[in-house]
Amino acid sequence: METEFSEIGMRIAGLRDACDVTQENMAAELGVSLETYQDWEKTGADVPISAIYHMANIFGVEFTEILTGTAAKLNTYHMVKAGEGKEVDRYPGYYYQDLAWRYTGKIMQPLLVFLDPSDEPAKLVTHHGQEFNFVLEGTVIVTIEDKEFVLEAGDSIYFNPEQLHGQRCGGDTQARFVTIIAE
């Protein structure tokens, strides 16, 4: 996994260089400290999915290309059978499956998210666009700024992700939800 993360960091650095963007400008664009951004390029670890999505838009590449190094090619449809999403691990206890990694020119990014039970608060992030979360099973606590919303299976929330936000499991069993990010 460490090698996979370092490759993400190298791809981010290479794309930034190719686009002639400084580390300082990229950190400012993403709303993080220069040190945090430099760590992302160095290790590729702990880069929020929202930041990867935002960088992909800035660099003019697909989200999946930063994660995998392979460009998406499909433009008519991309069907994903249950359990066959492209796995992406970002934080301990927080796992994704990209549900459209082969589709090029996406205007939204659908992800299946798995959250392990945790007493830790949600890691809060911001990004441009709009976001939609739909809970499939378990309990997901969505934090937006200073408010918490408890969502159960079948519940959903649509929100402005420019507000500090994050999700965490609210129960004793793994939670699963679909998030769709449009930027």
Coordinates of N, CA and C in Angstrom, one line a residue, residues 7-120:
E7 N 3.3 6.3 -5.4 CA 3.0 6.5 -6.8 C 2.0 7.6 -7.1
I8 N 1.0 7.7 -6.2 CA 0.0 8.8 -6.3 C 0.7 10.1 -6.1
G9 N 1.6 10.2 -5.1 CA 2.4 11.4 -4.8 C 3.2 11.8 -6.0
M10 N 3.9 10.8 -6.6 CA 4.7 11.1 -7.8 C 3.8 11.6 -9.0
R11 N 2.7 11.0 -9.2 CA 1.8 11.4 -10.3 C 1.3 12.9 -10.0
I12 N 0.9 13.2 -8.8 CA 0.5 14.5 -8.4 C 1.6 15.5 -8.7
A13 N 2.8 15.2 -8.3 CA 4.0 16.1 -8.5 C 4.3 16.3 -10.0
G14 N 4.2 15.2 -10.7 CA 4.5 15.2 -12.2 C 3.4 16.0 -12.9
L15 N 2.2 15.9 -12.6 CA 1.1 16.6 -13.2 C 1.2 18.1 -12.9
R16 N 1.5 18.4 -11.6 CA 1.7 19.8 -11.2 C 2.8 20.5 -12.0
D17 N 4.0 19.7 -12.1 CA 5.1 20.3 -12.9 C 4.7 20.5 -14.3
A18 N 4.1 19.5 -14.9 CA 3.7 19.6 -16.3 C 2.7 20.7 -16.6
C19 N 1.9 21.1 -15.6 CA 1.0 22.2 -15.7 C 1.6 23.5 -15.3
D20 N 2.9 23.5 -14.9 CA 3.6 24.7 -14.5 C 2.9 25.4 -13.4
V21 N 2.5 24.7 -12.4 CA 1.9 25.2 -11.2 C 2.9 25.0 -10.0
T22 N 3.1 26.0 -9.2 CA 4.0 25.9 -8.1 C 3.3 25.1 -6.9
Q23 N 4.1 24.6 -6.1 CA 3.5 23.9 -4.9 C 2.8 24.9 -4.0
E24 N 3.3 26.1 -3.9 CA 2.6 27.2 -3.1 C 1.2 27.5 -3.7
N25 N 1.1 27.6 -5.0 CA -0.2 27.9 -5.7 C -1.1 26.7 -5.5
M26 N -0.6 25.5 -5.7 CA -1.5 24.3 -5.5 C -2.0 24.2 -4.1
A27 N -1.1 24.4 -3.1 CA -1.6 24.4 -1.7 C -2.7 25.4 -1.5
A28 N -2.5 26.6 -2.0 CA -3.5 27.7 -1.8 C -4.8 27.4 -2.5
E29 N -4.7 26.8 -3.7 CA -5.9 26.4 -4.4 C -6.7 25.4 -3.6
L30 N -6.0 24.4 -3.0 CA -6.6 23.4 -2.2 C -7.0 23.7 -0.8
G31 N -6.5 24.9 -0.4 CA -6.9 25.4 1.0 C -6.1 24.6 2.1
V32 N -4.9 24.2 1.8 CA -4.1 23.5 2.8 C -2.7 24.2 2.9
S33 N -2.0 23.9 4.0 CA -0.7 24.5 4.2 C 0.2 23.9 3.1
L34 N 1.3 24.7 2.9 CA 2.3 24.2 1.9 C 2.9 22.9 2.4
E35 N 3.2 22.8 3.7 CA 3.8 21.6 4.3 C 2.9 20.4 4.0
T36 N 1.5 20.5 4.2 CA 0.6 19.4 4.0 C 0.7 19.0 2.5
Y37 N 0.6 20.0 1.6 CA 0.7 19.7 0.2 C 2.0 19.0 -0.2
Q38 N 3.1 19.5 0.3 CA 4.4 18.9 0.1 C 4.4 17.4 0.6
D39 N 3.8 17.2 1.7 CA 3.7 15.8 2.2 C 2.9 14.9 1.3
W40 N 1.9 15.4 0.7 CA 1.1 14.7 -0.2 C 1.9 14.3 -1.4
E41 N 2.7 15.2 -2.0 CA 3.5 14.9 -3.1 C 4.6 13.9 -2.7
K42 N 5.2 14.0 -1.5 CA 6.3 13.1 -1.1 C 5.8 11.7 -0.8
T43 N 4.7 11.6 -0.1 CA 4.2 10.2 0.3 C 3.0 9.7 -0.4
G44 N 2.1 10.6 -0.9 CA 0.9 10.2 -1.5 C -0.1 9.7 -0.5
A45 N 0.2 9.8 0.8 CA -0.7 9.3 1.9 C -1.6 10.4 2.4
D46 N -2.7 10.0 2.8 CA -3.7 10.9 3.5 C -4.2 12.1 2.6
V47 N -4.1 11.9 1.3 CA -4.7 12.9 0.4 C -6.2 12.7 0.4
P48 N -7.0 13.7 0.8 CA -8.4 13.5 0.7 C -8.9 13.2 -0.7
I49 N -9.9 12.4 -0.9 CA -10.5 12.1 -2.2 C -10.9 13.4 -2.9
S50 N -11.5 14.3 -2.1 CA -11.9 15.6 -2.6 C -10.8 16.4 -3.2
A51 N -9.6 16.3 -2.5 CA -8.4 17.1 -3.1 C -7.9 16.4 -4.4
I52 N -8.0 15.1 -4.4 CA -7.6 14.4 -5.7 C -8.5 14.8 -6.8
Y53 N -9.8 14.8 -6.5 CA -10.8 15.2 -7.5 C -10.5 16.6 -8.0
H54 N -10.3 17.5 -7.1 CA -10.0 18.9 -7.4 C -8.7 19.1 -8.2
M55 N -7.7 18.4 -7.8 CA -6.5 18.4 -8.6 C -6.7 17.9 -10.0
A56 N -7.4 16.8 -10.2 CA -7.7 16.2 -11.5 C -8.4 17.3 -12.4
N57 N -9.3 18.0 -11.8 CA -9.9 19.1 -12.6 C -8.9 20.2 -13.0
I58 N -8.1 20.6 -12.1 CA -7.1 21.6 -12.4 C -6.1 21.1 -13.4
F59 N -5.7 19.9 -13.4 CA -4.7 19.3 -14.3 C -5.3 18.8 -15.6
G60 N -6.6 18.8 -15.7 CA -7.3 18.4 -16.9 C -7.2 16.9 -17.2
V61 N -7.1 16.1 -16.1 CA -7.1 14.6 -16.2 C -8.3 14.0 -15.4
E62 N -8.5 12.8 -15.6 CA -9.5 12.1 -14.9 C -9.0 11.8 -13.5
F63 N -9.9 11.8 -12.5 CA -9.7 11.4 -11.1 C -8.9 10.1 -11.1
T64 N -9.4 9.1 -11.8 CA -8.8 7.8 -11.8 C -7.4 7.8 -12.3
E65 N -7.0 8.7 -13.2 CA -5.7 8.7 -13.7 C -4.7 9.0 -12.6
I66 N -5.1 9.9 -11.7 CA -4.2 10.2 -10.6 C -4.1 9.0 -9.6
L67 N -5.1 8.3 -9.4 CA -5.1 7.2 -8.5 C -4.4 6.0 -9.1
T68 N -4.6 5.7 -10.4 CA -4.1 4.5 -11.0 C -3.0 4.6 -12.0
G69 N -2.8 5.8 -12.5 CA -1.9 6.0 -13.6 C -2.4 5.7 -14.9
T70 N -3.6 5.3 -15.0 CA -4.2 4.9 -16.3 C -5.4 5.8 -16.6
A71 N -5.4 6.3 -17.9 CA -6.5 7.1 -18.3 C -7.8 6.3 -18.6
A72 N -8.9 6.9 -18.2 CA -10.2 6.3 -18.6 C -10.4 6.4 -20.1
K73 N -11.1 5.5 -20.7 CA -11.3 5.5 -22.1 C -12.8 5.3 -22.6
L74 N -13.6 4.9 -21.8 CA -15.0 4.6 -22.2 C -15.8 5.9 -22.2
N75 N -16.7 6.1 -23.2 CA -17.5 7.3 -23.3 C -18.9 7.0 -23.6
T76 N -19.3 5.8 -23.7 CA -20.7 5.5 -24.0 C -21.4 4.9 -22.7
Y77 N -20.8 4.0 -22.0 CA -21.3 3.5 -20.7 C -20.2 2.8 -20.0
H78 N -20.3 2.6 -18.7 CA -19.4 1.8 -17.9 C -20.2 1.1 -16.8
M79 N -20.5 -0.1 -17.0 CA -21.2 -0.9 -16.0 C -20.2 -1.5 -15.0
V80 N -20.6 -1.4 -13.7 CA -19.8 -2.0 -12.7 C -20.6 -3.0 -11.9
K81 N -20.3 -4.3 -11.9 CA -21.0 -5.3 -11.1 C -20.7 -5.1 -9.6
A82 N -21.6 -5.6 -8.8 CA -21.4 -5.5 -7.3 C -20.1 -6.0 -6.9
G83 N -19.4 -5.2 -6.1 CA -18.1 -5.6 -5.6 C -16.9 -5.4 -6.5
E84 N -17.2 -4.9 -7.7 CA -16.1 -4.7 -8.7 C -15.7 -3.3 -9.0
G85 N -16.0 -2.4 -8.0 CA -15.5 -1.0 -8.1 C -14.0 -1.0 -7.9
K86 N -13.4 0.0 -8.5 CA -11.9 0.1 -8.3 C -11.6 0.6 -6.8
E87 N -10.9 -0.3 -6.1 CA -10.7 0.0 -4.7 C -9.7 1.1 -4.5
V88 N -10.0 2.0 -3.5 CA -9.2 3.1 -3.1 C -9.2 3.2 -1.6
D89 N -8.0 3.0 -1.0 CA -7.9 3.2 0.5 C -7.3 4.5 0.7
R90 N -7.9 5.3 1.6 CA -7.3 6.6 1.8 C -6.9 6.8 3.3
Y91 N -7.8 6.5 4.2 CA -7.5 6.6 5.6 C -7.9 5.3 6.3
P92 N -7.3 5.0 7.4 CA -7.7 3.8 8.1 C -9.2 3.8 8.4
G93 N -9.9 2.8 8.1 CA -11.3 2.7 8.4 C -12.2 3.4 7.4
Y94 N -11.7 3.9 6.3 CA -12.4 4.7 5.3 C -12.0 4.2 4.0
Y95 N -12.8 3.4 3.3 CA -12.4 2.8 2.0 C -13.4 3.2 0.9
Y96 N -13.0 3.3 -0.3 CA -13.8 3.7 -1.4 C -13.7 2.6 -2.5
Q97 N -14.8 2.6 -3.3 CA -14.8 1.9 -4.6 C -15.2 3.0 -5.6
D98 N -14.4 3.2 -6.6 CA -14.7 4.1 -7.7 C -15.7 3.4 -8.6
L99 N -16.8 3.9 -8.8 CA -17.9 3.2 -9.6 C -17.9 3.7 -11.1
A100 N -16.9 4.5 -11.5 CA -16.9 4.9 -12.9 C -15.5 5.1 -13.4
W101 N -14.5 4.3 -12.9 CA -13.1 4.6 -13.2 C -12.7 4.5 -14.6
R102 N -13.5 3.8 -15.4 CA -13.2 3.6 -16.8 C -13.9 4.7 -17.7
Y103 N -14.8 5.4 -17.2 CA -15.5 6.4 -18.0 C -14.8 7.7 -18.1
T104 N -14.6 8.2 -19.3 CA -13.9 9.5 -19.5 C -14.8 10.6 -19.6
G105 N -14.4 11.8 -19.2 CA -15.2 13.0 -19.3 C -16.3 13.1 -18.3
K106 N -16.1 12.5 -17.2 CA -17.2 12.5 -16.1 C -17.5 14.0 -15.7
I107 N -18.7 14.3 -15.4 CA -19.1 15.6 -14.8 C -19.4 15.4 -13.3
M108 N -19.4 14.1 -12.9 CA -19.6 13.8 -11.5 C -18.8 12.5 -11.2
Q109 N -18.4 12.3 -9.9 CA -17.6 11.2 -9.5 C -18.4 10.4 -8.5
P110 N -18.9 9.2 -8.9 CA -19.7 8.3 -8.0 C -18.7 7.4 -7.2
L111 N -18.8 7.3 -5.9 CA -18.0 6.4 -5.1 C -18.8 5.7 -4.1
L112 N -18.5 4.4 -3.9 CA -19.1 3.6 -2.9 C -18.1 3.7 -1.7
V113 N -18.6 4.1 -0.5 CA -17.8 4.3 0.6 C -18.1 3.4 1.7
F114 N -17.1 2.8 2.3 CA -17.2 1.9 3.5 C -16.5 2.6 4.7
L115 N -17.3 2.7 5.8 CA -16.7 3.3 7.0 C -16.7 2.3 8.1
D116 N -15.6 2.1 8.7 CA -15.5 1.2 9.9 C -15.9 1.9 11.1
P117 N -16.5 1.2 12.1 CA -16.8 1.9 13.4 C -15.6 2.6 14.0
S118 N -15.8 3.8 14.5 CA -14.7 4.6 15.1 C -15.3 5.6 16.1
D119 N -14.6 5.9 17.1 CA -14.9 6.9 18.0 C -14.3 8.3 17.7
E120 N -13.4 8.2 16.6 CA -12.7 9.4 16.2 C -13.7 10.4 15.5

